[in-house]
PDB file of C-alpha atoms and ligand atoms in Angstrom:
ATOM      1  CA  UNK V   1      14.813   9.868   3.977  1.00 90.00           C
ATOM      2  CA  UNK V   2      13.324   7.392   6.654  1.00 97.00           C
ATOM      3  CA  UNK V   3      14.326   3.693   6.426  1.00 98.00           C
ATOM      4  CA  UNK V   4      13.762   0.856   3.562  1.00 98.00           C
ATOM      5  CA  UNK V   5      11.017  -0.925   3.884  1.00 98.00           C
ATOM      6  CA  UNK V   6       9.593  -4.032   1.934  1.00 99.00           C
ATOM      7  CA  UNK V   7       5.632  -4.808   2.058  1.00 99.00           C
ATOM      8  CA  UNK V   8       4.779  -7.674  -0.114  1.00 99.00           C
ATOM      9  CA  UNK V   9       1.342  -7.468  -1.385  1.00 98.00           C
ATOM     10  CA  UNK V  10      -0.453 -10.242  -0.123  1.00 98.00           C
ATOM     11  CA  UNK V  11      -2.721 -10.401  -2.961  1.00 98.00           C
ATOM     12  CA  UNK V  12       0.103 -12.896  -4.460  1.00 98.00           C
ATOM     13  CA  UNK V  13      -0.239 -14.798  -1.683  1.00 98.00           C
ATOM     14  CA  UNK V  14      -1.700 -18.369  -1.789  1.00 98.00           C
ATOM     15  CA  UNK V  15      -4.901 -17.092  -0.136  1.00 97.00           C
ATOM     16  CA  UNK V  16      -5.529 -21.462   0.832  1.00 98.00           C
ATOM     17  CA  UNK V  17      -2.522 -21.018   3.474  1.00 98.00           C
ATOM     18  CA  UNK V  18      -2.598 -17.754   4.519  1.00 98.00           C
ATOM     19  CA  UNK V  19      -1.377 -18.594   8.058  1.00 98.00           C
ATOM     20  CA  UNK V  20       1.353 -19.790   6.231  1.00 98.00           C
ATOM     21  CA  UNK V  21       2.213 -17.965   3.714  1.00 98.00           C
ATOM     22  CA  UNK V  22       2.275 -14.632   5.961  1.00 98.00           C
ATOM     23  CA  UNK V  23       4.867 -16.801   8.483  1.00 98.00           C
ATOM     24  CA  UNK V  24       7.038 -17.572   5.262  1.00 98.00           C
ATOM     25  CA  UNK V  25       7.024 -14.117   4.267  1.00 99.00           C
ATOM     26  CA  UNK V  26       7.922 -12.535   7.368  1.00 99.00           C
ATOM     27  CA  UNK V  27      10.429 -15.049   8.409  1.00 98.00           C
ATOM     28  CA  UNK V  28      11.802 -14.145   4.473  1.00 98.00           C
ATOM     29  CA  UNK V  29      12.400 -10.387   5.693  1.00 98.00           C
ATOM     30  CA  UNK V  30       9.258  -8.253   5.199  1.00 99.00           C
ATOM     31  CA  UNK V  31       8.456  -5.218   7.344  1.00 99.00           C
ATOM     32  CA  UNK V  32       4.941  -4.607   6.093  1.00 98.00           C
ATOM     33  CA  UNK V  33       2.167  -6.832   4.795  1.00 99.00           C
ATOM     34  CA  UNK V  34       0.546  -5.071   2.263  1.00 99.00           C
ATOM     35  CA  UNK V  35      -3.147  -6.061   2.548  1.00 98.00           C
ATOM     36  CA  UNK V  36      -5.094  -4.747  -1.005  1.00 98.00           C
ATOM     37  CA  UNK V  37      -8.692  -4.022  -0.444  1.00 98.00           C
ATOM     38  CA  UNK V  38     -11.029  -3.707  -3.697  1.00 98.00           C
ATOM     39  CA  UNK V  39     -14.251  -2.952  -3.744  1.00 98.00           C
ATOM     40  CA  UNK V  40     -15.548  -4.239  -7.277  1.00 98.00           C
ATOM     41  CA  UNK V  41     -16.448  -0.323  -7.797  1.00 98.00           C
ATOM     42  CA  UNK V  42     -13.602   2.065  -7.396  1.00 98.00           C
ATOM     43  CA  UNK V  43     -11.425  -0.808  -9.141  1.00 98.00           C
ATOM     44  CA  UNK V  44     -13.128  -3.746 -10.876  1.00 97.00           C
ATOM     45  CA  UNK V  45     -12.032  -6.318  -8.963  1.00 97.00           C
ATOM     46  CA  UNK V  46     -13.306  -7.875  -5.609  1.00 98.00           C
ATOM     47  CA  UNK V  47     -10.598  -8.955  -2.807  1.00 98.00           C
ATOM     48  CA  UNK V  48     -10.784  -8.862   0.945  1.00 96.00           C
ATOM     49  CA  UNK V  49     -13.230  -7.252   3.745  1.00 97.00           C
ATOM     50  CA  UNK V  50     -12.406  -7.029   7.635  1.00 98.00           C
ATOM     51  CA  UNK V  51     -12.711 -10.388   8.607  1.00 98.00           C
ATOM     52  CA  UNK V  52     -10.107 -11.722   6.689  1.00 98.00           C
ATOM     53  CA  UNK V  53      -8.295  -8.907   7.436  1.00 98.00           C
ATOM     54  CA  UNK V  54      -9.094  -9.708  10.995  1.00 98.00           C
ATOM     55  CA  UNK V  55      -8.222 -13.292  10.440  1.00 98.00           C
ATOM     56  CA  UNK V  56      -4.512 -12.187   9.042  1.00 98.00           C
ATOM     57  CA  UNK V  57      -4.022  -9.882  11.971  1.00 98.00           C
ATOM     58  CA  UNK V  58      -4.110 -13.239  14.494  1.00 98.00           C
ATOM     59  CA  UNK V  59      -1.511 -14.963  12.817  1.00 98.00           C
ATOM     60  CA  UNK V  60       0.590 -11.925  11.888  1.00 98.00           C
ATOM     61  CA  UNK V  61       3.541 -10.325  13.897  1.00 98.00           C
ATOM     62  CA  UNK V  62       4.155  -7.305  11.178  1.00 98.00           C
ATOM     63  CA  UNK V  63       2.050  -4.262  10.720  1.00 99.00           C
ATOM     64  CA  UNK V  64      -0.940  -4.905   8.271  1.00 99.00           C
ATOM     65  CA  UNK V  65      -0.940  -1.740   5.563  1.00 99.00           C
ATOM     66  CA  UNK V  66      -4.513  -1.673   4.636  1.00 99.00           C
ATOM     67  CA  UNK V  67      -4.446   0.019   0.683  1.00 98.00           C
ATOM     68  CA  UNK V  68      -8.541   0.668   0.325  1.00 98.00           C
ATOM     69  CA  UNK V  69      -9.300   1.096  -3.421  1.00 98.00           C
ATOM     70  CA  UNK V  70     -12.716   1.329  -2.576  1.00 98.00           C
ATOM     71  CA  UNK V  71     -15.207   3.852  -3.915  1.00 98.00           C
ATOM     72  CA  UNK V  72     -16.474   4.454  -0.079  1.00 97.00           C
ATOM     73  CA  UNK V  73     -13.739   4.648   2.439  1.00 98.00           C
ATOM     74  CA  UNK V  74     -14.943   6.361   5.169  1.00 98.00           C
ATOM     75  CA  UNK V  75     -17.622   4.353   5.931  1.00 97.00           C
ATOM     76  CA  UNK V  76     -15.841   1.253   6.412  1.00 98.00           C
ATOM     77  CA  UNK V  77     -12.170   2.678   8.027  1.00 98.00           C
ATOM     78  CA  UNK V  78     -13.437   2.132  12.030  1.00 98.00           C
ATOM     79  CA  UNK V  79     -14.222  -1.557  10.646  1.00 98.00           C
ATOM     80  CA  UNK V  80     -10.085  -1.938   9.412  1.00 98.00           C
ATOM     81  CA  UNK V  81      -8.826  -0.548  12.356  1.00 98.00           C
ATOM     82  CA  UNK V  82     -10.728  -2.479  14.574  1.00 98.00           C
ATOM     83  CA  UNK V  83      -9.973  -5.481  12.280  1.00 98.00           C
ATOM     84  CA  UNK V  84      -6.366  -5.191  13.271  1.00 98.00           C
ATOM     85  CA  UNK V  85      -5.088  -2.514  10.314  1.00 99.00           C
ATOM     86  CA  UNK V  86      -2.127  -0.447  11.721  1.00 99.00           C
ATOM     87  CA  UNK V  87      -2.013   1.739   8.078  1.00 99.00           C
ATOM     88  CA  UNK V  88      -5.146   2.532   6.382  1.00 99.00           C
ATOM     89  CA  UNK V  89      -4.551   4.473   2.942  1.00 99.00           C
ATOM     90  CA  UNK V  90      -7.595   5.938   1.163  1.00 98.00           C
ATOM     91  CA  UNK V  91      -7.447   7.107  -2.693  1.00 98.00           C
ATOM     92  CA  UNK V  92      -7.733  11.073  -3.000  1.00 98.00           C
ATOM     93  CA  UNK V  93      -9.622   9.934  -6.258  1.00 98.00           C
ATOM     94  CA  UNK V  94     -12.529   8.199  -4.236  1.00 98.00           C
ATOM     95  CA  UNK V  95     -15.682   9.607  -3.220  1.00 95.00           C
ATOM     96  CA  UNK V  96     -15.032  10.402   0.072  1.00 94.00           C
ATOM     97  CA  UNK V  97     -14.454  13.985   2.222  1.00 97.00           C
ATOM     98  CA  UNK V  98     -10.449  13.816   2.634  1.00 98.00           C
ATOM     99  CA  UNK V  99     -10.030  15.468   5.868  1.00 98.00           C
ATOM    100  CA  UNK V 100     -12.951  13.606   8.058  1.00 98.00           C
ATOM    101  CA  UNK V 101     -11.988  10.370   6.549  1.00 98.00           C
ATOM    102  CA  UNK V 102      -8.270  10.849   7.668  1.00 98.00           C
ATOM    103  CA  UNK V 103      -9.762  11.720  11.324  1.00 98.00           C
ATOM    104  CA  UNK V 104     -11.686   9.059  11.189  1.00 98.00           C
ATOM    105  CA  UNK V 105      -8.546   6.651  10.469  1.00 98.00           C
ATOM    106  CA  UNK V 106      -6.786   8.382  13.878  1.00 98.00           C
ATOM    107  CA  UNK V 107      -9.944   8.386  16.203  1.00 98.00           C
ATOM    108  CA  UNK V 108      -9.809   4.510  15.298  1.00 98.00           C
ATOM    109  CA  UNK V 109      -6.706   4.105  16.787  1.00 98.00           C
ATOM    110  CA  UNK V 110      -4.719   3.605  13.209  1.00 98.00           C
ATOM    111  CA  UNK V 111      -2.070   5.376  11.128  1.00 99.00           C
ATOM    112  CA  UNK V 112      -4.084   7.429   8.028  1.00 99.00           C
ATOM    113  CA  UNK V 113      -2.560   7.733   4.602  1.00 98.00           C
ATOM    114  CA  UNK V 114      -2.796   8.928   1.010  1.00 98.00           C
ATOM    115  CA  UNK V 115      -2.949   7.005  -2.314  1.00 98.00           C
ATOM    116  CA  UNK V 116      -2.204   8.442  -5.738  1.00 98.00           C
ATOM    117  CA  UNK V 117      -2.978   6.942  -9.060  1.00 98.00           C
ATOM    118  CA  UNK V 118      -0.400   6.914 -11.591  1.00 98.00           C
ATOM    119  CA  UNK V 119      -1.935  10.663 -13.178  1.00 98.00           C
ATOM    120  CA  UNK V 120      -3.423  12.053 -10.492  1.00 98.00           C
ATOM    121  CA  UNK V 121      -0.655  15.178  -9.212  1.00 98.00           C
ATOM    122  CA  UNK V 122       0.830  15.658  -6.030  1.00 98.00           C
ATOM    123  CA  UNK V 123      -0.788  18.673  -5.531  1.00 98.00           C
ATOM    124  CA  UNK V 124      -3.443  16.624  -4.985  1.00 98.00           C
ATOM    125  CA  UNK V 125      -2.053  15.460  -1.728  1.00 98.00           C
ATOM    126  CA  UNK V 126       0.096  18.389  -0.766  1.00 98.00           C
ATOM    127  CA  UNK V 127      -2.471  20.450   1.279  1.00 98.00           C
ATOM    128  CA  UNK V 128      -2.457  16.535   3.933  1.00 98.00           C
ATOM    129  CA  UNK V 129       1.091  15.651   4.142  1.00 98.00           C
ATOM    130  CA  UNK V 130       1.577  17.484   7.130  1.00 97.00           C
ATOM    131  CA  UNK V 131      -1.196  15.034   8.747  1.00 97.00           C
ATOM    132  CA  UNK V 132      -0.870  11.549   7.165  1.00 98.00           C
ATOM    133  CA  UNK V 133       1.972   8.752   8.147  1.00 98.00           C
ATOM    134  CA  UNK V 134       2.068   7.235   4.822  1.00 98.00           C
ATOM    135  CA  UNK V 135       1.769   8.617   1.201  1.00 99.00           C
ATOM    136  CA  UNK V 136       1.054   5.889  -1.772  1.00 99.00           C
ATOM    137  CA  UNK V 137       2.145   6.454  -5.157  1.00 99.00           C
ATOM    138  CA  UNK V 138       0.696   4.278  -7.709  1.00 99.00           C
ATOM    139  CA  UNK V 139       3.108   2.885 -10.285  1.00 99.00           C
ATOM    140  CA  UNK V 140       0.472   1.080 -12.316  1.00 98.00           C
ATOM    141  CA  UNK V 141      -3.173   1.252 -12.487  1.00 98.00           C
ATOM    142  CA  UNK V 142      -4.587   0.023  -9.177  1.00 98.00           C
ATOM    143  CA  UNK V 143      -6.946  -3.544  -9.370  1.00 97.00           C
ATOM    144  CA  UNK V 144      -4.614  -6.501 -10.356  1.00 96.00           C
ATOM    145  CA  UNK V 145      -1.206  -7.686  -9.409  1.00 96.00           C
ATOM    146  CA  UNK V 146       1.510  -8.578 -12.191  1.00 97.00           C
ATOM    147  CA  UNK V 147       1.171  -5.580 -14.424  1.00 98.00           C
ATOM    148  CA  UNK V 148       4.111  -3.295 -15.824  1.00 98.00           C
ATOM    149  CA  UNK V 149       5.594  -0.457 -13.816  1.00 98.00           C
ATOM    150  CA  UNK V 150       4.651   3.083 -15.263  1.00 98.00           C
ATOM    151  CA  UNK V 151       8.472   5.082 -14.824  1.00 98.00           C
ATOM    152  CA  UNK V 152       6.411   8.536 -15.508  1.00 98.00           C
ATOM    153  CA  UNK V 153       5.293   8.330 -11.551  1.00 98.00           C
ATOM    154  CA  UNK V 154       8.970   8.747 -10.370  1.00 98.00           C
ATOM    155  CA  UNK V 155       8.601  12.401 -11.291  1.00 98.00           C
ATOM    156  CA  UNK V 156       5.679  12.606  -8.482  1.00 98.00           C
ATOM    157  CA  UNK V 157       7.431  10.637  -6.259  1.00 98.00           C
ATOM    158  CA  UNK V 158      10.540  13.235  -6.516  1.00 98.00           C
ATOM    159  CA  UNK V 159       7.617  15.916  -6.160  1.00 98.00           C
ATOM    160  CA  UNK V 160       6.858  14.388  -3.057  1.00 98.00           C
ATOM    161  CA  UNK V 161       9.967  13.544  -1.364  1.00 98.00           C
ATOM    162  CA  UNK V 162      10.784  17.281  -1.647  1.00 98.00           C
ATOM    163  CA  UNK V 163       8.194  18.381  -0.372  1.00 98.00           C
ATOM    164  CA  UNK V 164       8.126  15.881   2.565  1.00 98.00           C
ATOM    165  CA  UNK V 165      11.791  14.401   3.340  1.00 98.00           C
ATOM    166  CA  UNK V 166      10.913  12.630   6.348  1.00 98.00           C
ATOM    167  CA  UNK V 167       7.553  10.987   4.937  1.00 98.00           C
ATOM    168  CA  UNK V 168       7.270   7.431   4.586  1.00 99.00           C
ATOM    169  CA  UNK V 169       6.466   7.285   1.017  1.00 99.00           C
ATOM    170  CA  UNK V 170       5.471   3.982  -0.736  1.00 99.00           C
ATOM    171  CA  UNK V 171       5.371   2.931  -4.532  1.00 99.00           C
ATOM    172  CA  UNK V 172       2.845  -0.074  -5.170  1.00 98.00           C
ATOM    173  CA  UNK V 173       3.009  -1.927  -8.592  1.00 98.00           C
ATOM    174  CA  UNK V 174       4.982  -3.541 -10.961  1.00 98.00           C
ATOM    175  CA  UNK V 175       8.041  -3.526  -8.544  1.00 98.00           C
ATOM    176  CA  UNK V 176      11.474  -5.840  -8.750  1.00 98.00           C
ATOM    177  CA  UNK V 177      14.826  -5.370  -8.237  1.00 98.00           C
ATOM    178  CA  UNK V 178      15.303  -3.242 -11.070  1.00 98.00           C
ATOM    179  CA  UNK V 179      12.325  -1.039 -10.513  1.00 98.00           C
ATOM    180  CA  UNK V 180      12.705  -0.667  -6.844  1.00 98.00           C
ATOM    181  CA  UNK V 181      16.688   0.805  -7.584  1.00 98.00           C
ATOM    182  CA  UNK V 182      14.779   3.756  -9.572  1.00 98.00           C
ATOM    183  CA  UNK V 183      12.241   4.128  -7.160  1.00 99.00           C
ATOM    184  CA  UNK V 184      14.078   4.380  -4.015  1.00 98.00           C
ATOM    185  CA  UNK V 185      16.940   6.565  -6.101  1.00 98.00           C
ATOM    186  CA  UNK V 186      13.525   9.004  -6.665  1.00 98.00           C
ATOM    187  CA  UNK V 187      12.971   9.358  -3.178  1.00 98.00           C
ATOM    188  CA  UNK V 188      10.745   6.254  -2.567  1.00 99.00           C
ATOM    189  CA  UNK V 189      11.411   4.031   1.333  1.00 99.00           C
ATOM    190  CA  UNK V 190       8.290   1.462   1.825  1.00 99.00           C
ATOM    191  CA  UNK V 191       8.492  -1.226  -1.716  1.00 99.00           C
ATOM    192  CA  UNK V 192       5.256  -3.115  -2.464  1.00 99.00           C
ATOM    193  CA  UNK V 193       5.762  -6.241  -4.096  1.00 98.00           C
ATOM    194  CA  UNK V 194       3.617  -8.526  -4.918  1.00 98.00           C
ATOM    195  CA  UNK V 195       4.412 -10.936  -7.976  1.00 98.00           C
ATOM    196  CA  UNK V 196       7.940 -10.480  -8.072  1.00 98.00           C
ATOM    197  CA  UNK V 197       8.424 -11.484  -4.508  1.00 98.00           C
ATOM    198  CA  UNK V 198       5.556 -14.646  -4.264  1.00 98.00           C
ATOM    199  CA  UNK V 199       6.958 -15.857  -7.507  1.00 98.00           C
ATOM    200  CA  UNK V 200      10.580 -17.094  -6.148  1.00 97.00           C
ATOM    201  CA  UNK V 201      12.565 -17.622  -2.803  1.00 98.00           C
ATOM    202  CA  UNK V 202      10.986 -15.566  -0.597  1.00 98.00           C
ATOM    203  CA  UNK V 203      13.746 -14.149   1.067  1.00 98.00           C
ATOM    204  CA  UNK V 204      16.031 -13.970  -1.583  1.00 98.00           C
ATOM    205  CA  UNK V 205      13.975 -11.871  -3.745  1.00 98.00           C
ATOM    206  CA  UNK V 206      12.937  -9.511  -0.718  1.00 98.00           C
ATOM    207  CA  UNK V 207      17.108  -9.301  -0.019  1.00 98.00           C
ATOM    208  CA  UNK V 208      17.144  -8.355  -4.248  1.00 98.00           C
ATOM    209  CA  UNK V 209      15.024  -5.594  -3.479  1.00 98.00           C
ATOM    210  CA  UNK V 210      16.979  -4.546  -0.342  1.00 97.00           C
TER     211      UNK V 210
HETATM  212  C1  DX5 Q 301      -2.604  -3.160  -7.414  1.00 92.20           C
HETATM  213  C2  DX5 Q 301      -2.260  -3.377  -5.959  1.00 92.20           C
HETATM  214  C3  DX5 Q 301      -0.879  -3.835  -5.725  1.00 92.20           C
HETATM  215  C4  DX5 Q 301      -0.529  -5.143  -6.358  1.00 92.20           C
HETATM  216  C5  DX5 Q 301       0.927  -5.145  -6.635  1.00 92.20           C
HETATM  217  O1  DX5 Q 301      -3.886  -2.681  -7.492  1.00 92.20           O
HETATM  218  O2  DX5 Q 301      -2.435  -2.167  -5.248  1.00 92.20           O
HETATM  219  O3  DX5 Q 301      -0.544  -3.823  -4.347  1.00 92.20           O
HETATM  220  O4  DX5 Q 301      -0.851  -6.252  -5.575  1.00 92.20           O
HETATM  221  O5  DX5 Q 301       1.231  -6.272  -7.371  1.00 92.20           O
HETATM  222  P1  DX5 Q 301       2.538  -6.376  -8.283  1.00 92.20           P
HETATM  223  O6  DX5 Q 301       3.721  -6.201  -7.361  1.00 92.20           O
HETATM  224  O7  DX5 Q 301       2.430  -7.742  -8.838  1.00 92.20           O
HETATM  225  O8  DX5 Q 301       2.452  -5.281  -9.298  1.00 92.20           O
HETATM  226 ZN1   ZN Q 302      -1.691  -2.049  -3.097  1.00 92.20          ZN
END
């Protein structure tokens, strides 16, 4: 399995100091800033485009993981990449043709990846894992931080990590110290965190889920 990484969600983030809050949180320990793009269509909620993304890129030393929940991808992935994304994840569940959009993703010069919702199987993402860098597993419905981790996903993410033992696979939602032992024990290495980790000492509660 490839190495532990932490990616707070930076949708906890105090969105007033983003410069920083993203300097806090990487000085705390995080490998990945996990950047959550919603569309007000695919999910119901409305966050962040490419400028701020392209704002957070000039202030940040850490890899920006671009999660799109947007109904759309493929028209806007060039715009993330050139906005300073280094991981661009699109849903399988979205409206968009898998293969081109994943293309599209590596033509721009970033690393393409898959996104699961909590009921959707892995089947659903087993004919790309040869091609993508990162595979997302939902562990709560996608559109709002803060809500409860789902423990029926670990099954898929055990699914997965058999199927692809050297994939960087991710688990996004409802994740603390106690829920990131069970996911990492199922075969889980990149932790999104988003509440649990912008609702204490930084670092001490990215070391908890170390
Ligand atoms: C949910 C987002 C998550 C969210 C995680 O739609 O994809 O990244 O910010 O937040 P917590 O860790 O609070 O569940
Ligand atoms: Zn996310």
């Amino acid at each position: 399995m490839p190495s532990l990484k932490i990616a707070p969600s930076l949708l906890s983030c105090d969105f007033a100091n983003i410069q920083r809050e993203v300097e806090a949180i990487e000085a705390a320990g995080a490998d990945l800033l996990h950047v959550d793009v919603m569309d007000a269509h695919f999910v119901p909620n409305l966050t962040i485009g490419p400028p701020v993304v392209a704002a957070i890129k000039r202030v940040a030393r850490k890899p920006l993981d671009c999660h799109l929940m947007m109904t759309d991808p493929q028209r806007y992935v060039a715009d993330f990449a050139k906005a300073g994304a280094a991981i661009i994840t699109i849903h399988v569940e979205a409206n968009a043709p898998v293969s081109d959009t994943l293309d599209a993703i590596r033509k721009a010069g970033a690393k393409p990846g898959l996104v699961l919702n909590p009921e959707t199987p892995i089947d659903a993402a087993a004919p790309y894992l040869n091609r993508i860098d990162m595979l997302l597993i939902m562990s709560v419905w996608p559109g709002f931080g803060g809500q409860k981790f789902m423990p029926q996903v670990l099954e898929t993410v055990k699914a997965a990590r058999k199927l692809a033992p050297d994939l960087d696979i991710e688990i996004d939602g409802g994740i603390n110290a106690e829920t990131a032992r069970q996911a990492v024990a199922a075969g889980a290495n990149v932790l999104v965190a988003g509440s649990y980790v912008f609702s204490g000492d930084y670092a001490a509660r990215i070391a908890s889920l170390r």
